[in-house]
């Protein structure tokens, strides 16, 4: 992403390994063990990190589901099946389509898929300035968004049974975007996972309930 060197052979596992190397360098330790919070499309990479064994805990906050999984795909509306089907049947066409996305197009897509409460979060002046800057950085460089989305919408090459740490799956009941069943199937596939759906939250749960998310990552008592 941004000014990072491109890796044409990048995978979920290699991405998680890159994160691990970054964390190790920041902390000055050889083998880091840290709490991990993964949001939206980052869920795949959070799960890959947990499967590698260096997550202390994992919180999936409004995680994008594995849309290529047969049980999840069966719950998707027809329009939502188009991209994962295209990724599997015509990956070059899918890359070209995703490569046409711009920061403004991504922001518009997020806003169009949000309810009134979430849209108010995303368009608040301070948040919007940071969001636009993050999108500009994320779409700069060498197709990082395209690579991430291709991986996230293809079948996930992560053995969820290898995850032995506590996993918390958090969803807002008003979330209309990230999962057709608010992570019910996803949580059932992950050992030691617990799932909470917040009736008053939407897809912006990470920003509307940050204390809840962080406390879950730190495994504070009576968090949920």
Tab-separated table of C-alpha atoms in Angstrom:
chain	number	residue	atom	x	y	z
A	1	UNK	CA	0.000	0.000	0.000
A	2	UNK	CA	1.129	3.573	-0.545
A	3	UNK	CA	4.890	3.743	-0.982
A	4	UNK	CA	5.546	0.128	0.051
A	5	UNK	CA	7.553	-1.977	-2.379
A	6	UNK	CA	5.262	-4.134	-4.545
A	7	UNK	CA	5.157	-7.905	-4.077
A	8	UNK	CA	3.550	-9.564	-7.108
A	9	UNK	CA	3.456	-12.914	-5.295
A	10	UNK	CA	1.820	-11.579	-2.131
A	11	UNK	CA	-0.525	-13.935	-0.271
A	12	UNK	CA	-2.515	-13.667	2.966
A	13	UNK	CA	0.254	-15.627	4.707
A	14	UNK	CA	3.050	-13.436	3.349
A	15	UNK	CA	1.085	-10.301	4.204
A	16	UNK	CA	0.670	-11.504	7.795
A	17	UNK	CA	4.396	-12.270	7.879
A	18	UNK	CA	5.121	-8.712	6.700
A	19	UNK	CA	2.965	-7.365	9.527
A	20	UNK	CA	4.827	-9.574	11.975
A	21	UNK	CA	8.197	-8.269	10.759
A	22	UNK	CA	6.941	-4.694	11.112
A	23	UNK	CA	5.659	-5.280	14.659
A	24	UNK	CA	8.897	-7.043	15.616
A	25	UNK	CA	10.926	-4.080	14.363
A	26	UNK	CA	8.752	-1.537	16.182
A	27	UNK	CA	8.842	-3.462	19.467
A	28	UNK	CA	12.472	-4.509	19.117
A	29	UNK	CA	11.717	-8.192	19.723
A	30	UNK	CA	12.346	-11.256	17.600
A	31	UNK	CA	9.020	-13.009	18.169
A	32	UNK	CA	6.190	-10.574	18.916
A	33	UNK	CA	2.889	-11.636	20.467
A	34	UNK	CA	0.315	-8.866	20.339
A	35	UNK	CA	-3.442	-8.288	20.335
A	36	UNK	CA	-4.757	-7.790	16.801
A	37	UNK	CA	-7.827	-5.859	15.651
A	38	UNK	CA	-8.931	-6.460	12.052
A	39	UNK	CA	-11.695	-4.480	10.375
A	40	UNK	CA	-13.667	-5.104	7.194
A	41	UNK	CA	-11.478	-6.601	4.444
A	42	UNK	CA	-8.576	-6.805	6.897
A	43	UNK	CA	-10.309	-9.787	8.542
A	44	UNK	CA	-8.567	-12.232	6.206
A	45	UNK	CA	-5.142	-10.919	7.183
A	46	UNK	CA	-5.997	-10.871	10.880
A	47	UNK	CA	-7.034	-14.510	10.635
A	48	UNK	CA	-3.827	-15.347	8.757
A	49	UNK	CA	-1.790	-13.725	11.529
A	50	UNK	CA	-3.698	-15.658	14.197
A	51	UNK	CA	-3.162	-18.909	12.291
A	52	UNK	CA	0.583	-18.166	12.254
A	53	UNK	CA	0.525	-18.074	16.047
A	54	UNK	CA	1.683	-14.550	16.851
A	55	UNK	CA	-1.669	-13.044	17.838
A	56	UNK	CA	-2.319	-12.816	21.562
A	57	UNK	CA	-5.993	-12.208	20.829
A	58	UNK	CA	-7.923	-11.376	17.681
A	59	UNK	CA	-10.896	-9.047	17.355
A	60	UNK	CA	-12.768	-9.027	14.054
A	61	UNK	CA	-14.665	-5.733	14.059
A	62	UNK	CA	-17.288	-5.683	11.287
A	63	UNK	CA	-15.261	-8.252	9.316
A	64	UNK	CA	-15.845	-8.797	5.627
A	65	UNK	CA	-17.014	-12.400	5.322
A	66	UNK	CA	-15.525	-15.104	3.096
A	67	UNK	CA	-17.934	-14.475	0.240
A	68	UNK	CA	-16.461	-17.320	-1.839
A	69	UNK	CA	-17.331	-19.881	0.856
A	70	UNK	CA	-20.302	-21.922	-0.463
A	71	UNK	CA	-22.415	-21.479	2.680
A	72	UNK	CA	-21.874	-17.722	2.710
A	73	UNK	CA	-22.326	-17.344	-1.044
A	74	UNK	CA	-25.727	-19.038	-0.779
A	75	UNK	CA	-26.880	-16.223	1.520
A	76	UNK	CA	-25.699	-13.391	-0.732
A	77	UNK	CA	-28.041	-11.461	-3.011
A	78	UNK	CA	-27.365	-12.042	-6.685
A	79	UNK	CA	-25.587	-8.699	-7.164
A	80	UNK	CA	-23.137	-9.425	-4.340
A	81	UNK	CA	-22.064	-12.693	-5.971
A	82	UNK	CA	-20.791	-10.984	-9.110
A	83	UNK	CA	-17.329	-9.949	-7.912
A	84	UNK	CA	-16.314	-13.185	-6.136
A	85	UNK	CA	-17.583	-15.183	-9.117
A	86	UNK	CA	-15.594	-12.956	-11.479
A	87	UNK	CA	-12.440	-13.309	-9.360
A	88	UNK	CA	-12.633	-17.069	-9.746
A	89	UNK	CA	-13.813	-17.291	-13.361
A	90	UNK	CA	-11.960	-14.349	-14.950
A	91	UNK	CA	-9.299	-13.000	-12.563
A	92	UNK	CA	-7.708	-10.706	-15.160
A	93	UNK	CA	-11.057	-9.047	-15.824
A	94	UNK	CA	-11.609	-8.700	-12.081
A	95	UNK	CA	-8.196	-7.048	-11.656
A	96	UNK	CA	-8.961	-4.561	-14.417
A	97	UNK	CA	-12.310	-3.751	-12.852
A	98	UNK	CA	-10.838	-3.250	-9.387
A	99	UNK	CA	-7.953	-1.280	-10.855
A	100	UNK	CA	-10.408	1.289	-12.190
A	101	UNK	CA	-11.438	2.196	-8.638
A	102	UNK	CA	-10.308	5.531	-7.232
A	103	UNK	CA	-10.254	6.898	-3.665
A	104	UNK	CA	-13.375	8.956	-4.411
A	105	UNK	CA	-15.163	5.937	-5.882
A	106	UNK	CA	-14.363	3.888	-2.782
A	107	UNK	CA	-15.637	6.632	-0.473
A	108	UNK	CA	-18.833	6.901	-2.511
A	109	UNK	CA	-19.355	3.133	-2.390
A	110	UNK	CA	-18.929	3.098	1.402
A	111	UNK	CA	-21.330	5.994	1.879
A	112	UNK	CA	-23.921	4.466	-0.461
A	113	UNK	CA	-23.825	1.222	1.531
A	114	UNK	CA	-24.205	2.954	4.898
A	115	UNK	CA	-27.271	3.932	6.873
A	116	UNK	CA	-27.869	7.448	8.167
A	117	UNK	CA	-26.014	6.917	11.459
A	118	UNK	CA	-22.909	5.426	9.859
A	119	UNK	CA	-22.898	8.067	7.134
A	120	UNK	CA	-22.822	10.734	9.838
A	121	UNK	CA	-19.676	9.126	11.278
A	122	UNK	CA	-17.906	8.897	7.924
A	123	UNK	CA	-18.760	12.448	6.856
A	124	UNK	CA	-17.936	14.206	10.138
A	125	UNK	CA	-15.337	16.871	9.307
A	126	UNK	CA	-12.350	15.498	11.220
A	127	UNK	CA	-13.072	11.868	10.339
A	128	UNK	CA	-13.648	12.665	6.681
A	129	UNK	CA	-10.312	14.473	6.390
A	130	UNK	CA	-8.453	11.492	7.833
A	131	UNK	CA	-10.506	9.055	5.753
A	132	UNK	CA	-9.753	10.857	2.500
A	133	UNK	CA	-6.030	10.976	3.343
A	134	UNK	CA	-6.001	7.252	4.173
A	135	UNK	CA	-7.792	6.395	0.934
A	136	UNK	CA	-5.364	8.498	-1.108
A	137	UNK	CA	-2.406	6.709	0.501
A	138	UNK	CA	-4.007	3.288	0.211
A	139	UNK	CA	-4.713	3.655	-3.507
A	140	UNK	CA	-1.291	5.084	-4.335
A	141	UNK	CA	1.548	2.938	-5.591
A	142	UNK	CA	1.323	-0.518	-7.043
A	143	UNK	CA	-2.206	-1.921	-6.841
A	144	UNK	CA	-2.325	-2.813	-3.169
A	145	UNK	CA	-6.092	-2.415	-3.015
A	146	UNK	CA	-6.531	-4.656	-6.043
A	147	UNK	CA	-4.353	-7.383	-4.540
A	148	UNK	CA	-6.119	-7.193	-1.172
A	149	UNK	CA	-9.575	-7.396	-2.728
A	150	UNK	CA	-8.634	-10.270	-5.043
A	151	UNK	CA	-7.420	-12.236	-2.012
A	152	UNK	CA	-10.388	-11.318	0.174
A	153	UNK	CA	-13.013	-12.295	-2.417
A	154	UNK	CA	-11.331	-15.571	-3.428
A	155	UNK	CA	-11.504	-18.706	-1.238
A	156	UNK	CA	-9.423	-18.005	1.869
A	157	UNK	CA	-6.230	-20.110	2.079
A	158	UNK	CA	-6.234	-20.020	5.886
A	159	UNK	CA	-6.828	-23.086	8.055
A	160	UNK	CA	-9.149	-21.643	10.679
A	161	UNK	CA	-8.715	-24.774	12.796
A	162	UNK	CA	-5.107	-23.711	13.427
A	163	UNK	CA	-6.277	-20.658	15.386
A	164	UNK	CA	-5.927	-21.370	19.108
A	165	UNK	CA	-6.226	-17.858	20.571
A	166	UNK	CA	-9.421	-16.145	21.755
A	167	UNK	CA	-11.301	-14.580	18.834
A	168	UNK	CA	-14.072	-12.016	19.240
A	169	UNK	CA	-16.392	-11.295	16.309
A	170	UNK	CA	-18.231	-7.977	16.643
A	171	UNK	CA	-21.049	-6.834	14.373
A	172	UNK	CA	-23.568	-4.041	14.352
A	173	UNK	CA	-27.136	-5.159	13.669
A	174	UNK	CA	-27.529	-2.297	11.177
A	175	UNK	CA	-24.489	-3.427	9.142
A	176	UNK	CA	-25.751	-4.168	5.614
A	177	UNK	CA	-22.384	-4.673	3.939
A	178	UNK	CA	-19.841	-6.934	5.615
A	179	UNK	CA	-21.663	-10.250	6.067
A	180	UNK	CA	-25.089	-11.616	5.094
A	181	UNK	CA	-25.588	-13.199	8.546
A	182	UNK	CA	-23.522	-10.800	10.699
A	183	UNK	CA	-20.711	-13.323	11.006
A	184	UNK	CA	-22.754	-16.247	12.340
A	185	UNK	CA	-21.199	-18.824	10.003
A	186	UNK	CA	-17.763	-17.225	10.242
A	187	UNK	CA	-17.690	-17.353	14.039
A	188	UNK	CA	-18.892	-20.971	14.013
A	189	UNK	CA	-15.915	-21.942	11.836
A	190	UNK	CA	-13.293	-20.424	14.171
A	191	UNK	CA	-12.306	-22.352	17.310
A	192	UNK	CA	-12.617	-20.380	20.557
A	193	UNK	CA	-14.599	-17.613	18.823
A	194	UNK	CA	-17.431	-15.709	20.421
A	195	UNK	CA	-19.756	-13.424	18.504
A	196	UNK	CA	-21.655	-10.363	19.644
A	197	UNK	CA	-24.147	-8.366	17.575
A	198	UNK	CA	-24.845	-4.858	18.884
A	199	UNK	CA	-28.381	-3.725	18.182
A	200	UNK	CA	-27.471	-0.030	18.226
A	201	UNK	CA	-24.414	-0.278	15.943
A	202	UNK	CA	-23.840	-0.419	12.193
A	203	UNK	CA	-20.859	-0.994	9.928
A	204	UNK	CA	-18.920	1.838	11.574
A	205	UNK	CA	-18.751	-0.120	14.846
A	206	UNK	CA	-14.966	0.240	15.066
A	207	UNK	CA	-15.357	4.012	15.387
A	208	UNK	CA	-18.647	4.220	17.255
A	209	UNK	CA	-17.635	1.634	19.895
A	210	UNK	CA	-13.808	1.846	20.069
A	211	UNK	CA	-13.622	1.126	23.812
A	212	UNK	CA	-15.556	-2.102	23.345
A	213	UNK	CA	-13.274	-3.202	20.512
A	214	UNK	CA	-10.052	-2.384	22.359
A	215	UNK	CA	-11.241	-3.938	25.618
A	216	UNK	CA	-12.089	-7.127	23.729
A	217	UNK	CA	-8.599	-7.180	22.208
A	218	UNK	CA	-7.083	-6.736	25.671
A	219	UNK	CA	-9.474	-9.344	27.096
A	220	UNK	CA	-10.747	-7.049	29.821
A	221	UNK	CA	-13.223	-8.723	32.179
A	222	UNK	CA	-16.928	-8.225	31.476
A	223	UNK	CA	-16.146	-6.675	28.101
A	224	UNK	CA	-19.172	-8.119	26.332
